[in-house]
Short mmCIF file of C-alpha atoms in Angstrom, two decimals:
data_model
loop_
_atom_site.label_atom_id
_atom_site.label_comp_id
_atom_site.label_asym_id
_atom_site.label_seq_id
_atom_site.Cartn_x
_atom_site.Cartn_y
_atom_site.Cartn_z
CA MET A 995 0.24 -0.19 0.02
CA THR A 996 1.29 3.47 -0.77
CA ASP A 997 0.09 6.48 0.40
CA SER A 998 0.44 9.95 -0.97
CA PHE A 999 0.98 13.23 0.63
CA ASP A 1000 1.43 16.60 -1.01
CA VAL A 1001 4.69 17.01 0.87
CA ILE A 1002 6.91 14.32 2.66
CA VAL A 1003 9.84 15.52 4.60
CA ILE A 1004 12.70 13.71 5.83
CA GLY A 1005 14.23 14.11 9.27
CA ALA A 1006 12.39 16.16 12.15
CA GLY A 1007 15.25 18.44 13.48
CA PRO A 1008 14.77 22.11 13.35
CA GLY A 1009 14.59 22.33 9.87
CA GLY A 1010 12.55 19.44 9.10
CA TYR A 1011 9.81 19.75 11.79
CA VAL A 1012 9.57 23.32 11.34
CA ALA A 1013 8.66 23.10 7.25
CA ALA A 1014 6.52 20.17 8.22
CA ILE A 1015 4.63 22.57 10.54
CA ARG A 1016 4.43 25.47 8.12
CA CYS A 1017 3.61 22.97 5.09
CA ALA A 1018 0.35 21.73 6.97
CA GLN A 1019 -0.38 25.48 8.12
CA LEU A 1020 -0.74 26.33 4.32
CA GLY A 1021 -3.10 23.56 3.66
CA LEU A 1022 -0.75 21.09 2.43
CA SER A 1023 -0.97 17.18 3.58
CA THR A 1024 2.16 16.75 5.01
CA ALA A 1025 4.23 13.64 6.59
CA CYS A 1026 7.75 13.79 8.80
CA ILE A 1027 9.85 10.91 9.02
CA ASP A 1028 12.26 10.33 11.92
CA ASN A 1029 13.91 7.42 13.30
CA LEU A 1030 15.65 8.99 16.54
CA ILE A 1031 15.28 7.30 19.44
CA ASN A 1032 15.78 9.06 22.83
CA HIS A 1033 17.69 7.74 26.23
CA LYS A 1034 15.07 5.83 26.85
CA GLY A 1035 14.64 3.94 23.84
CA ASP A 1036 11.08 6.23 22.69
CA PRO A 1037 11.13 7.66 19.61
CA ALA A 1038 11.58 11.32 19.73
CA LEU A 1039 10.93 13.94 17.93
CA GLY A 1040 13.69 17.35 17.37
CA GLY A 1041 16.39 16.16 16.34
CA THR A 1042 20.07 15.94 17.12
CA CYS A 1043 19.29 19.86 18.30
CA LEU A 1044 16.62 19.08 20.82
CA ASN A 1045 17.98 15.74 21.84
CA VAL A 1046 21.49 15.77 21.81
CA GLY A 1047 22.75 18.77 21.11
CA CYS A 1048 21.72 22.84 21.34
CA ILE A 1049 18.99 22.20 24.06
CA PRO A 1050 21.42 19.66 26.42
CA SER A 1051 24.41 21.60 25.96
CA LYS A 1052 22.54 24.70 27.25
CA ALA A 1053 21.24 22.96 29.98
CA LEU A 1054 24.16 21.35 31.42
CA LEU A 1055 26.07 24.73 30.53
CA ASP A 1056 23.62 26.58 32.62
CA SER A 1057 23.12 24.39 35.73
CA SER A 1058 27.05 24.38 35.56
CA GLU A 1059 27.40 28.16 35.49
CA GLN A 1060 25.18 28.28 38.63
CA TYR A 1061 27.27 26.19 40.37
CA HIS A 1062 30.62 28.38 39.44
CA ARG A 1063 28.73 31.65 40.29
CA LEU A 1064 27.75 30.20 43.93
CA VAL A 1065 31.39 28.82 44.44
CA HIS A 1066 33.50 31.81 42.86
CA ARG A 1067 31.04 35.04 41.95
CA PHE A 1068 28.47 35.01 44.76
CA PRO A 1069 30.77 36.11 47.66
CA ALA A 1070 31.39 39.62 46.30
CA HIS A 1071 27.74 39.78 46.69
CA GLY A 1072 28.03 38.83 49.80
CA ILE A 1073 26.62 35.50 49.57
CA LYS A 1074 28.51 32.87 51.40
CA ALA A 1075 27.81 28.95 51.12
CA LYS A 1076 29.93 26.32 52.83
CA GLY A 1077 29.77 22.60 52.21
CA VAL A 1078 28.46 23.11 48.13
CA SER A 1079 28.35 20.21 45.93
CA MET A 1080 27.58 19.44 42.69
CA ASP A 1081 25.13 16.49 41.97
CA VAL A 1082 25.44 15.23 38.75
CA PRO A 1083 23.13 12.77 38.12
CA THR A 1084 20.59 15.61 39.27
CA MET A 1085 21.76 17.51 37.15
CA GLN A 1086 21.36 15.31 34.26
CA ASN A 1087 18.02 13.93 35.27
CA ARG A 1088 17.22 18.16 35.11
CA LYS A 1089 18.42 17.90 31.31
CA GLU A 1090 16.92 14.91 30.25
CA SER A 1091 13.35 16.75 31.63
CA ILE A 1092 13.43 19.63 29.66
CA VAL A 1093 14.63 17.78 26.38
CA GLU A 1094 11.46 15.49 27.04
CA GLY A 1095 9.32 18.54 27.61
CA LEU A 1096 9.94 20.30 24.36
CA THR A 1097 9.98 17.31 22.36
CA SER A 1098 6.69 16.04 23.57
CA GLY A 1099 5.76 19.56 22.52
CA ILE A 1100 6.50 19.20 19.12
CA ALA A 1101 4.53 16.35 19.16
CA GLN A 1102 1.71 18.27 20.06
CA LEU A 1103 2.32 20.45 17.92
CA PHE A 1104 2.29 18.21 14.85
CA LYS A 1105 -1.14 16.60 16.10
CA ALA A 1106 -2.09 19.87 16.40
CA ASN A 1107 -1.37 20.95 13.00
CA LYS A 1108 -2.37 17.44 11.69
CA VAL A 1109 1.24 17.05 10.13
CA THR A 1110 1.59 12.95 10.21
CA SER A 1111 4.47 11.99 11.83
CA ILE A 1112 6.32 8.25 11.04
CA HIS A 1113 9.06 6.53 13.06
CA GLY A 1114 11.39 5.13 10.87
CA PHE A 1115 14.49 5.97 8.35
CA GLY A 1116 13.49 7.72 5.53
CA ARG A 1117 14.86 6.84 2.05
CA LEU A 1118 13.99 8.44 -1.57
CA THR A 1119 14.30 6.70 -4.06
CA MET A 1120 13.20 7.69 -7.89
CA ASP A 1121 10.12 9.30 -8.99
CA ASN A 1122 9.12 11.15 -5.45
CA THR A 1123 9.13 7.60 -3.72
CA VAL A 1124 10.05 7.66 -0.03
CA ASN A 1125 10.57 4.15 1.46
CA VAL A 1126 10.01 3.97 5.66
CA ILE A 1127 12.78 1.65 6.70
CA ASP A 1128 12.87 -0.45 10.21
CA GLU A 1129 15.83 -0.98 12.23
CA SER A 1130 16.06 -4.34 10.85
CA GLY A 1131 16.51 -2.62 7.06
CA GLN A 1132 12.92 -3.74 5.60
CA ILE A 1133 10.71 -1.50 4.25
CA MET A 1134 7.48 -0.63 6.58
CA ARG A 1135 5.80 1.64 4.43
CA THR A 1136 6.29 3.56 1.33
CA LEU A 1137 5.04 6.84 0.36
CA VAL A 1138 5.03 9.21 -2.81
CA GLY A 1139 4.68 13.07 -2.08
CA ARG A 1140 4.38 15.91 -4.91
CA ASP A 1141 7.29 17.34 -3.04
CA ILE A 1142 10.16 16.23 -0.87
CA ILE A 1143 11.81 18.49 1.68
CA LEU A 1144 15.73 16.15 2.76
CA ALA A 1145 16.74 17.40 6.46
CA PRO A 1146 18.31 14.76 7.52
CA GLY A 1147 20.78 16.83 9.34
CA SER A 1148 24.11 16.24 10.54
CA THR A 1149 26.48 13.86 13.06
CA PRO A 1150 29.69 14.19 14.81
CA ALA A 1151 32.63 13.98 12.51
CA HIS A 1152 35.40 11.19 13.44
CA LEU A 1153 38.90 10.64 13.40
CA PRO A 1154 39.79 7.65 11.93
CA LYS A 1155 42.84 6.34 14.10
CA ILE A 1156 40.28 7.15 17.38
CA PRO A 1157 36.87 5.48 16.78
CA PHE A 1158 34.20 6.05 19.36
CA ASP A 1159 33.96 3.40 22.09
CA HIS A 1160 31.53 5.11 23.88
CA GLU A 1161 33.08 4.80 27.33
CA PHE A 1162 36.67 6.70 27.53
CA VAL A 1163 36.31 8.05 23.95
CA LEU A 1164 33.15 10.04 23.24
CA ASP A 1165 31.48 12.01 20.76
CA SER A 1166 29.72 15.14 21.66
CA THR A 1167 26.45 13.33 22.62
CA GLY A 1168 28.82 10.94 25.13
CA ALA A 1169 30.38 13.95 26.47
CA LEU A 1170 26.65 15.51 27.49
CA ASN A 1171 26.07 12.51 29.40
CA LEU A 1172 28.65 11.47 31.57
CA GLU A 1173 27.57 11.11 35.01
CA ASN A 1174 30.60 11.72 37.20
CA VAL A 1175 33.03 14.70 36.72
CA PRO A 1176 36.00 13.35 35.30
CA LYS A 1177 38.96 14.42 36.82
CA ARG A 1178 41.50 14.87 33.62
CA LEU A 1179 39.20 15.61 30.32
CA GLY A 1180 40.69 15.55 27.24
CA ILE A 1181 38.93 17.57 24.17
CA ILE A 1182 39.96 17.12 20.85
CA GLY A 1183 39.17 20.46 18.83
CA ALA A 1184 38.70 23.45 20.08
CA GLY A 1185 35.78 25.12 18.38
CA VAL A 1186 32.19 25.58 19.41
CA ILE A 1187 31.24 22.34 20.53
CA GLY A 1188 34.39 21.92 22.52
CA LEU A 1189 34.43 24.64 23.96
CA GLU A 1190 30.72 24.49 25.21
CA LEU A 1191 31.56 21.06 26.46
CA GLY A 1192 34.63 22.16 28.01
CA SER A 1193 33.23 25.00 30.04
CA VAL A 1194 30.33 22.56 31.53
CA TRP A 1195 33.38 20.21 32.93
CA ASN A 1196 35.83 22.57 33.69
CA ARG A 1197 33.50 24.72 36.15
CA LEU A 1198 32.58 21.39 37.99
CA GLY A 1199 36.13 20.68 38.53
CA SER A 1200 37.52 18.59 35.75
CA GLU A 1201 40.99 19.61 34.42
CA VAL A 1202 40.29 20.25 30.52
CA THR A 1203 42.88 20.35 27.67
CA LEU A 1204 41.75 21.56 24.59
CA LEU A 1205 43.74 20.14 21.82
CA GLU A 1206 43.35 21.80 18.07
CA ALA A 1207 45.06 21.50 15.39
CA LEU A 1208 44.63 24.77 13.83
CA ASP A 1209 47.42 27.13 14.78
CA ASP A 1210 44.48 29.73 15.18
CA PHE A 1211 41.69 30.35 18.24
CA LEU A 1212 38.44 30.11 16.45
CA PRO A 1213 39.38 31.49 13.16
CA VAL A 1214 35.87 31.83 11.99
CA ALA A 1215 35.12 34.62 14.70
CA ASP A 1216 36.79 38.63 15.26
CA HIS A 1217 40.45 38.10 15.54
CA GLN A 1218 40.08 40.70 18.32
CA VAL A 1219 37.13 38.72 19.79
CA ALA A 1220 38.94 35.58 19.65
CA ARG A 1221 41.96 36.92 21.71
CA GLU A 1222 39.70 38.08 24.10
CA ALA A 1223 37.91 34.26 24.05
CA ARG A 1224 41.48 33.21 24.41
CA ARG A 1225 42.44 34.70 27.50
CA GLN A 1226 39.18 34.38 29.90
CA PHE A 1227 38.84 30.72 28.68
CA THR A 1228 42.43 30.36 29.54
CA LYS A 1229 42.05 32.41 33.31
CA GLN A 1230 39.50 29.98 33.75
CA GLY A 1231 41.72 27.17 33.62
CA LEU A 1232 41.08 26.14 29.94
CA ASP A 1233 44.45 24.62 28.78
CA ILE A 1234 44.48 25.30 25.18
CA ARG A 1235 46.63 23.89 22.83
CA LEU A 1236 46.73 25.38 19.40
CA GLY A 1237 48.63 23.70 16.43
CA ALA A 1238 48.10 20.39 18.26
CA ALA A 1239 47.43 17.78 15.57
CA VAL A 1240 46.19 14.78 17.16
CA SER A 1241 48.23 11.08 16.09
CA LYS A 1242 47.12 8.57 18.32
CA LEU A 1243 45.93 7.08 21.42
CA SER A 1244 47.16 4.77 24.08
CA LYS A 1245 46.25 3.34 27.32
CA SER A 1246 48.45 4.48 30.39
CA LYS A 1247 48.94 3.21 33.64
CA ASN A 1248 46.21 5.98 35.04
CA GLY A 1249 44.01 6.16 32.40
CA LEU A 1250 44.61 7.51 28.22
CA ARG A 1251 47.30 9.31 26.87
CA VAL A 1252 46.73 11.54 24.16
CA HIS A 1253 49.80 11.81 21.27
CA PHE A 1254 50.30 14.96 19.52
CA LEU A 1255 52.57 16.59 17.21
CA GLN A 1256 52.96 20.23 18.59
CA LYS A 1257 55.60 22.76 16.65
CA ASP A 1258 57.08 19.75 15.28
CA ALA A 1259 57.70 18.17 18.61
CA ASP A 1260 55.80 14.73 19.74
CA ASP A 1261 53.68 15.37 23.18
CA SER A 1262 51.32 14.13 24.89
CA VAL A 1263 48.83 14.33 27.72
CA GLU A 1264 47.24 12.31 30.25
CA VAL A 1265 43.60 12.35 30.67
CA ASP A 1266 40.85 10.14 31.97
CA ARG A 1267 38.31 10.71 28.91
CA VAL A 1268 38.29 11.81 25.45
CA VAL A 1269 36.17 13.86 23.78
CA VAL A 1270 36.58 14.17 19.79
CA ALA A 1271 34.83 17.63 18.98
CA ILE A 1272 36.43 18.11 15.84
CA GLY A 1273 32.95 19.25 13.64
CA ARG A 1274 29.93 17.59 12.08
CA ARG A 1275 29.39 15.91 8.73
CA PRO A 1276 26.17 15.88 6.80
CA ALA A 1277 24.20 13.32 7.96
CA THR A 1278 22.98 11.83 4.37
CA ASP A 1279 24.45 8.33 4.28
CA GLY A 1280 21.36 6.10 3.02
CA VAL A 1281 19.00 8.68 2.48
CA ILE A 1282 19.45 9.04 -0.95
CA SER A 1283 19.19 6.17 -3.32
CA ALA A 1284 21.54 6.34 -6.26
CA ASP A 1285 18.35 5.98 -8.59
CA SER A 1286 16.65 9.31 -6.99
CA GLY A 1287 19.09 11.53 -9.19
CA VAL A 1288 19.51 13.82 -6.47
CA GLY A 1289 23.48 15.22 -6.74
CA THR A 1290 26.04 15.37 -3.59
CA ASP A 1291 29.28 16.65 -3.34
CA SER A 1292 32.73 14.72 -1.94
CA ARG A 1293 31.71 15.45 1.48
CA GLY A 1294 28.31 14.24 1.29
CA PHE A 1295 26.45 17.50 1.34
CA ILE A 1296 23.31 17.85 -0.78
CA VAL A 1297 24.10 20.21 -3.53
CA VAL A 1298 21.30 22.89 -3.71
CA ASP A 1299 20.22 26.39 -5.30
CA ASP A 1300 20.01 30.06 -2.96
CA GLU A 1301 16.18 28.15 -2.91
CA CYS A 1302 17.41 24.85 -1.48
CA ARG A 1303 16.37 23.16 -4.69
CA THR A 1304 18.12 20.13 -5.91
CA ASN A 1305 18.74 19.05 -9.23
CA VAL A 1306 15.79 16.70 -9.22
CA PRO A 1307 12.36 18.68 -9.82
CA ASN A 1308 10.03 18.77 -6.51
CA VAL A 1309 12.96 17.82 -4.36
CA TRP A 1310 14.81 20.07 -1.44
CA ALA A 1311 16.49 20.32 1.07
CA ILE A 1312 17.83 22.22 4.04
CA GLY A 1313 19.77 22.90 7.10
CA ASP A 1314 22.89 20.90 7.77
CA ALA A 1315 22.90 18.66 5.21
CA VAL A 1316 23.26 21.55 2.37
CA ARG A 1317 25.50 24.57 2.00
CA GLY A 1318 25.92 27.25 5.06
CA PRO A 1319 26.56 27.07 8.56
CA MET A 1320 25.62 24.42 10.63
CA LEU A 1321 22.94 26.27 13.16
CA ALA A 1322 19.63 25.39 13.62
CA HIS A 1323 17.83 28.62 13.19
CA LYS A 1324 19.68 28.49 9.79
CA SER A 1325 17.95 24.80 9.41
CA SER A 1326 14.44 26.45 10.48
CA GLU A 1327 14.35 29.62 7.94
CA GLU A 1328 15.30 27.27 5.25
CA GLY A 1329 12.32 25.10 6.03
CA MET A 1330 10.09 27.93 6.41
CA ALA A 1331 11.20 29.73 3.51
CA VAL A 1332 11.11 26.10 1.33
CA ALA A 1333 7.50 25.35 2.91
CA GLU A 1334 6.60 29.14 1.51
CA ARG A 1335 8.06 27.99 -1.83
CA ILE A 1336 6.01 24.77 -2.13
CA ALA A 1337 3.08 26.49 -1.27
CA GLY A 1338 3.03 29.47 -4.04
CA GLY A 1339 4.08 32.25 -1.75
CA LYS A 1340 7.52 34.14 -1.14
CA ALA A 1341 10.34 33.43 1.14
CA HIS A 1342 13.16 35.17 1.98
CA VAL A 1343 16.21 34.28 3.49
CA ASP A 1344 19.52 36.39 4.11
CA PHE A 1345 22.65 34.23 4.65
CA ASN A 1346 24.92 37.15 5.21
CA CYS A 1347 22.45 38.26 8.55
CA VAL A 1348 22.97 34.61 10.58
CA PRO A 1349 23.58 35.28 14.08
CA TRP A 1350 26.46 32.81 15.46
CA VAL A 1351 26.78 32.45 18.91
CA ILE A 1352 28.81 30.45 21.46
CA TYR A 1353 27.21 29.76 24.79
CA THR A 1354 30.34 29.75 27.21
CA SER A 1355 30.62 32.51 29.65
CA PRO A 1356 31.57 34.76 28.64
CA GLU A 1357 29.39 34.56 25.54
CA ILE A 1358 30.53 35.09 22.22
CA ALA A 1359 28.03 36.36 19.30
CA TRP A 1360 28.49 37.59 15.86
CA VAL A 1361 26.64 38.66 12.50
CA GLY A 1362 27.96 39.51 9.22
CA ARG A 1363 31.88 39.54 8.06
CA THR A 1364 34.62 40.46 10.37
CA GLU A 1365 36.70 43.22 9.98
CA ASN A 1366 39.59 41.01 8.62
CA GLU A 1367 37.20 39.55 5.80
CA LEU A 1368 35.82 42.89 5.05
CA LYS A 1369 39.93 44.14 4.25
CA ALA A 1370 41.12 40.94 2.51
CA ALA A 1371 38.18 41.65 -0.05
CA GLY A 1372 39.19 45.07 -0.68
CA HIS A 1373 36.22 46.84 1.86
CA ASP A 1374 37.31 50.30 3.09
CA ILE A 1375 36.02 50.14 6.95
CA ARG A 1376 35.59 51.92 9.73
CA THR A 1377 35.20 50.09 13.25
CA GLY A 1378 34.22 51.19 16.73
CA SER A 1379 34.26 49.21 19.64
CA PHE A 1380 33.03 49.44 23.36
CA PRO A 1381 33.63 47.98 26.33
CA PHE A 1382 31.47 46.34 28.80
CA ALA A 1383 33.40 47.35 31.80
CA ALA A 1384 32.40 50.92 31.00
CA THR A 1385 28.76 50.09 31.37
CA GLY A 1386 27.52 50.11 35.01
CA ARG A 1387 24.70 47.09 34.49
CA ALA A 1388 27.70 44.95 33.67
CA ARG A 1389 29.57 46.01 36.81
CA ALA A 1390 26.88 45.69 38.85
CA MET A 1391 26.17 42.34 37.58
CA GLU A 1392 29.89 41.38 38.57
CA GLU A 1393 30.68 40.68 35.07
CA PRO A 1394 32.97 43.49 33.61
CA VAL A 1395 34.63 41.48 30.65
CA GLY A 1396 34.59 41.50 27.03
CA PHE A 1397 33.46 44.36 24.32
CA VAL A 1398 31.34 44.82 21.18
CA LYS A 1399 32.88 45.85 18.35
CA MET A 1400 31.14 47.15 15.08
CA VAL A 1401 32.31 47.17 11.53
CA ALA A 1402 30.78 49.94 8.62
CA ASP A 1403 30.99 50.87 5.30
CA ALA A 1404 33.32 53.80 5.14
CA LYS A 1405 31.57 55.80 2.40
CA THR A 1406 27.86 54.47 2.72
CA ASP A 1407 28.08 53.52 7.01
CA ARG A 1408 25.97 50.70 5.97
CA LEU A 1409 26.54 48.23 9.40
CA LEU A 1410 28.52 44.93 7.43
CA GLY A 1411 29.27 43.54 10.74
CA VAL A 1412 28.82 43.36 14.44
CA HIS A 1413 31.21 41.10 16.98
CA MET A 1414 30.40 41.10 20.84
CA ILE A 1415 32.31 38.72 23.93
CA GLY A 1416 30.41 39.34 27.31
CA PRO A 1417 28.01 38.76 29.23
CA HIS A 1418 24.07 37.71 27.33
CA VAL A 1419 25.77 38.73 24.00
CA SER A 1420 23.53 35.71 22.74
CA GLU A 1421 20.46 38.25 23.15
CA LEU A 1422 22.06 41.44 22.40
CA ILE A 1423 22.92 40.36 19.02
CA ASN A 1424 19.94 39.74 18.12
CA GLU A 1425 19.21 43.82 17.92
CA CYS A 1426 22.21 44.24 15.39
CA VAL A 1427 20.87 41.22 12.97
CA LEU A 1428 17.95 43.41 12.69
CA ALA A 1429 19.51 46.21 11.92
CA MET A 1430 21.67 44.62 9.13
CA GLU A 1431 18.49 42.80 7.74
CA TYR A 1432 16.79 46.13 7.42
CA GLN A 1433 20.30 47.90 5.96
CA ALA A 1434 20.77 50.33 8.70
CA SER A 1435 24.16 52.13 9.12
CA SER A 1436 25.91 52.50 12.40
CA GLU A 1437 24.52 56.30 12.84
CA ASP A 1438 21.19 54.60 12.91
CA LEU A 1439 22.18 52.59 15.90
CA ALA A 1440 23.45 55.54 17.70
CA ARG A 1441 20.65 57.48 17.23
CA THR A 1442 18.49 54.82 18.87
CA ILE A 1443 17.82 55.21 22.71
CA HIS A 1444 19.02 52.73 24.57
CA ALA A 1445 18.04 51.94 28.75
CA HIS A 1446 19.98 52.99 31.21
CA PRO A 1447 21.27 51.21 32.99
CA SER A 1448 21.75 48.06 30.42
CA LEU A 1449 23.99 45.58 28.76
CA SER A 1450 22.41 47.43 25.55
CA GLU A 1451 24.54 50.57 26.16
CA ALA A 1452 27.59 48.80 24.72
CA VAL A 1453 26.04 48.37 21.33
CA HIS A 1454 24.86 51.69 21.39
CA GLU A 1455 28.31 53.27 22.16
CA ALA A 1456 29.78 50.90 19.89
CA ALA A 1457 27.84 52.45 17.35
CA LEU A 1458 28.88 55.83 18.63
CA ALA A 1459 32.55 54.93 18.49
CA VAL A 1460 32.18 54.05 14.61
CA ASP A 1461 32.47 57.77 14.58
CA ARG A 1462 34.88 58.65 17.26
CA ARG A 1463 32.01 60.25 19.31
CA ALA A 1464 31.54 57.29 22.16
CA ILE A 1465 30.84 59.20 25.44
CA HIS A 1466 31.92 56.48 28.05
CA LYS A 1467 35.38 56.35 26.68
CA VAL A 1468 38.22 57.86 25.16
CA ASN A 1469 38.01 57.82 21.37
#
């Protein structure tokens, strides 16, 4: 028996489930297929982000930050506590409760919007036909869709010489599920994932060593932000080693020894657990059969145009499996846009205005291009920055670290990028995203009244500083 739908979505992560809901809202009969199983062994919607990525990591980051504040920052407020300890299993239970609440919420949204949710592995074949495959590899069900949206997401990348054993050598999921604080934790990769995971366990008492093969720290971020971030993380106790190319693991008397090459010299570090956090790769294996005709590149990414169309008519692809940053909110916006296009409407996604956030402490956030990128491209620019230490709110919060940096075109003053490191910049960046979406100038932000005292005053002053007229710092 073959079931027919207007739209079939493969994948129920932030791209897939959003696309499915919006398609249904637009009056299209919609099915969404996903094979994720949660820690209880039950089907769960939400993909990597909600189940083993964005949400659980932020839950642990918040718990560990609360503990760190109590021990290290609260005394400055006159708050003293004795015998403080962290119950890691309780912390993990809280995390799972948050995840379950959100994933069950998606199931309710599917039901309310009449999205047909199907558990299984979706594989696209020819003529817009999708086979739903069970765990044994058998076809349970066959669907035909007028339009197909591929949203399979991504999976942790691995090092061939260092396979996961999920006990001592962990991927990001394993690092989120530790029931005890390892005394010594080695993390291969000092990117977004490595820094966030390292921050969690470092705050709880683990000796964390991050081994990064690149010579530059956070090369995707503004160079001044990256420099400040490394300084702050080092002060917190993270041991960040750059240009450290890991070659192998060996067992030692007291744990594991991670061997790496640094500055043409062999070196090693002894740890109790190792987390491989070298990035993610598209989870497209088995999703597209050869006879479907859908093209992929050498790295497994599905090839799409600017509107997320594949080379096969009526087959679309979104999210981590296509070009662009692997960010949940980028996936969701692509899902919304594709739904609108399928329904015959207009859609808009500006990839120049996608915000990035690293949820460490201090937080890091940016939108647009960096100063170095713009200079390399031949742009004539002006910059302005302002430190949080010069704002009353940050000082009152005992978080006077970091700054806001604004980059504008030297002739038109149009904002080209905004880069931040400091308290709650994950929230502050959105004002700048909106400004750039409206093609605002730094003068537009400079002329906008910001509440006092607030952290957002740093944004206002950075805008003033582009024209060398900041009030609360020397220009």
